[in-house]
Coordinates of N, CA and C in Angstrom, one line a residue:
Y1 N -6.7 9.9 57.2 CA -6.5 8.9 56.1 C -7.7 8.9 55.2
S2 N -7.4 9.0 53.9 CA -8.5 9.0 52.9 C -8.2 7.9 51.9
P3 N -9.1 6.9 51.8 CA -8.8 5.8 50.9 C -8.7 6.3 49.4
H4 N -9.3 7.4 49.1 CA -9.2 7.9 47.7 C -7.8 8.5 47.5
A5 N -7.4 9.3 48.4 CA -6.0 9.9 48.3 C -5.0 8.8 48.2
F6 N -5.1 7.7 49.0 CA -4.2 6.6 49.0 C -4.3 5.9 47.6
G7 N -5.5 5.7 47.1 CA -5.6 5.0 45.8 C -5.0 5.8 44.7
F8 N -5.3 7.1 44.7 CA -4.7 8.0 43.6 C -3.1 8.0 43.8
S9 N -2.7 7.9 45.0 CA -1.2 7.9 45.2 C -0.6 6.6 44.7
M10 N -1.3 5.5 45.0 CA -0.8 4.2 44.5 C -0.8 4.1 43.0
L11 N -1.8 4.7 42.3 CA -1.9 4.7 40.9 C -0.7 5.6 40.4
G12 N -0.5 6.7 41.0 CA 0.6 7.6 40.7 C 2.0 6.9 40.8
Y13 N 2.2 6.1 41.8 CA 3.4 5.4 42.0 C 3.6 4.2 40.9
A14 N 2.5 3.6 40.6 CA 2.5 2.6 39.5 C 3.0 3.2 38.2
L15 N 2.4 4.4 37.9 CA 2.8 5.1 36.7 C 4.2 5.6 36.8
L16 N 4.6 6.1 37.9 CA 6.0 6.5 38.2 C 7.0 5.4 37.9
N17 N 6.7 4.2 38.3 CA 7.5 3.1 38.1 C 7.6 2.7 36.6
L18 N 6.6 3.1 35.8 CA 6.6 2.9 34.4 C 7.2 4.1 33.6
K19 N 7.7 5.0 34.4 CA 8.3 6.3 33.9 C 7.3 7.1 33.1
M20 N 6.0 7.0 33.4 CA 5.0 7.7 32.8 C 4.7 8.9 33.7
Y21 N 5.7 9.8 33.8 CA 5.7 10.9 34.7 C 4.5 11.9 34.6
D22 N 4.2 12.3 33.4 CA 3.1 13.2 33.3 C 1.8 12.6 33.8
R23 N 1.5 11.4 33.5 CA 0.3 10.7 34.0 C 0.3 10.5 35.5
A24 N 1.5 10.2 36.0 CA 1.7 10.1 37.5 C 1.4 11.4 38.2
I25 N 1.8 12.5 37.6 CA 1.6 13.8 38.2 C 0.1 14.1 38.3
E26 N -0.6 13.7 37.3 CA -2.1 13.9 37.3 C -2.7 13.2 38.5
D27 N -2.3 11.9 38.7 CA -2.9 11.1 39.8 C -2.5 11.7 41.2
F28 N -1.2 12.1 41.3 CA -0.8 12.7 42.6 C -1.5 14.0 42.8
N29 N -1.8 14.8 41.8 CA -2.6 16.0 42.0 C -4.0 15.7 42.4
L30 N -4.6 14.6 41.9 CA -5.9 14.2 42.3 C -5.9 13.8 43.8
A31 N -4.9 13.1 44.2 CA -4.7 12.7 45.6 C -4.7 13.9 46.5
I32 N -3.9 14.9 46.1 CA -3.8 16.2 46.9 C -5.2 16.9 47.0
Q33 N -5.9 16.9 45.9 CA -7.2 17.5 45.9 C -8.1 16.8 46.9
T34 N -8.0 15.5 47.0 CA -8.8 14.7 47.9 C -8.4 14.9 49.3
K35 N -7.1 15.0 49.6 CA -6.6 15.2 51.0 C -5.3 16.0 50.9
P36 N -5.4 17.3 51.0 CA -4.3 18.2 50.9 C -3.2 18.0 51.9
D37 N -3.5 17.4 53.1 CA -2.5 17.3 54.1 C -1.9 15.9 54.2
Y38 N -2.0 15.1 53.1 CA -1.5 13.7 53.0 C -0.1 13.9 52.3
Y39 N 1.0 13.4 53.0 CA 2.3 13.7 52.5 C 2.7 12.9 51.2
L40 N 2.1 11.7 51.1 CA 2.6 10.8 50.0 C 2.5 11.3 48.6
P41 N 1.4 11.9 48.2 CA 1.4 12.5 46.8 C 2.4 13.6 46.6
Y42 N 2.7 14.3 47.6 CA 3.8 15.4 47.5 C 5.1 14.7 47.2
K43 N 5.4 13.6 47.9 CA 6.6 12.9 47.7 C 6.6 12.3 46.3
G44 N 5.5 11.8 45.8 CA 5.4 11.3 44.5 C 5.6 12.3 43.4
L45 N 5.0 13.5 43.7 CA 5.2 14.6 42.7 C 6.7 15.0 42.7
G46 N 7.4 15.0 43.8 CA 8.8 15.3 43.9 C 9.6 14.3 43.0
E47 N 9.2 13.0 43.2 CA 9.9 11.9 42.4 C 9.6 12.1 40.9
A48 N 8.4 12.4 40.6 CA 8.0 12.5 39.2 C 8.8 13.7 38.5
Y49 N 8.9 14.8 39.3 CA 9.6 16.0 38.7 C 11.1 15.7 38.6
L50 N 11.6 14.9 39.6 CA 13.0 14.5 39.5 C 13.2 13.7 38.2
G51 N 12.3 12.8 37.9 CA 12.3 12.0 36.7 C 12.3 12.8 35.4
L52 N 11.6 13.9 35.5 CA 11.5 14.8 34.4 C 12.7 15.8 34.3
G53 N 13.6 15.7 35.3 CA 14.7 16.6 35.4 C 14.4 18.0 35.9
Q54 N 13.3 18.2 36.5 CA 12.9 19.5 37.0 C 13.1 19.6 38.5
K55 N 14.4 19.8 38.8 CA 14.9 19.7 40.2 C 14.2 20.7 41.2
E56 N 14.1 21.9 40.7 CA 13.5 22.9 41.6 C 12.0 22.6 42.0
K57 N 11.3 22.2 41.0 CA 9.9 21.8 41.2 C 9.9 20.6 42.1
A58 N 10.8 19.6 41.9 CA 10.9 18.4 42.7 C 11.2 18.8 44.2
R59 N 12.1 19.7 44.4 CA 12.5 20.2 45.7 C 11.3 20.8 46.4
E60 N 10.5 21.6 45.7 CA 9.3 22.2 46.3 C 8.3 21.2 46.9
Y61 N 8.1 20.1 46.1 CA 7.1 19.1 46.5 C 7.7 18.2 47.6
L62 N 9.0 17.9 47.5 CA 9.6 17.1 48.5 C 9.7 17.8 49.9
E63 N 9.9 19.1 49.8 CA 10.0 19.9 51.1 C 8.6 19.9 51.7
K64 N 7.5 20.0 50.9 CA 6.2 19.9 51.4 C 5.9 18.6 52.0
A65 N 6.3 17.5 51.4 CA 6.2 16.1 51.9 C 6.9 16.0 53.3
W66 N 8.1 16.6 53.3 CA 8.9 16.5 54.6 C 8.2 17.3 55.7
E67 N 7.7 18.5 55.3 CA 6.9 19.3 56.3 C 5.8 18.5 56.9
L68 N 5.1 17.7 56.1 CA 3.9 16.9 56.6 C 4.3 15.6 57.3
N69 N 5.5 15.1 57.0 CA 5.9 13.8 57.6 C 7.4 13.7 57.7
K70 N 7.9 14.1 58.8 CA 9.4 14.0 59.0 C 9.9 12.6 59.4
L71 N 9.0 11.7 59.4 CA 9.4 10.3 59.7 C 9.8 9.5 58.5
D72 N 9.5 10.0 57.3 CA 9.8 9.3 56.0 C 11.2 9.7 55.6
R73 N 12.2 8.8 55.9 CA 13.6 9.1 55.6 C 13.8 9.0 54.1
G74 N 12.9 8.4 53.3 CA 13.0 8.5 51.9 C 12.9 9.9 51.3
V75 N 12.1 10.7 51.9 CA 11.9 12.1 51.5 C 13.2 12.8 51.8
E76 N 13.8 12.6 53.0 CA 15.0 13.2 53.4 C 16.1 12.8 52.5
S77 N 16.2 11.6 52.1 CA 17.2 11.1 51.2 C 17.1 11.7 49.8
L78 N 15.9 11.8 49.3 CA 15.7 12.5 48.0 C 16.1 13.9 48.0
L79 N 15.7 14.6 49.1 CA 16.1 16.0 49.2 C 17.6 16.2 49.2
Q80 N 18.3 15.3 49.8 CA 19.8 15.3 49.8 C 20.4 15.1 48.5
Q81 N 19.7 14.4 47.6 CA 20.2 14.1 46.2 C 20.1 15.3 45.3
I82 N 19.3 16.3 45.6 CA 19.1 17.4 44.7 C 20.2 18.4 44.9

């Protein structure tokens, strides 16, 4: 657990909720740089790219999130929507 990765992820999700996808992507990428094995920013990137209509890129990040944490059924659900 890294508080910085969590913080960047939460900022990313706040921006995602505001449909500020490009800015959210920046924060999710910062979270990954801080802790590459933390699944949440990969999930966030998947959701951001879905919001931008980039399904293949979204799938790539959601699959990585699923690989890191198979307990998050939200990731599984998002993958099924693509």
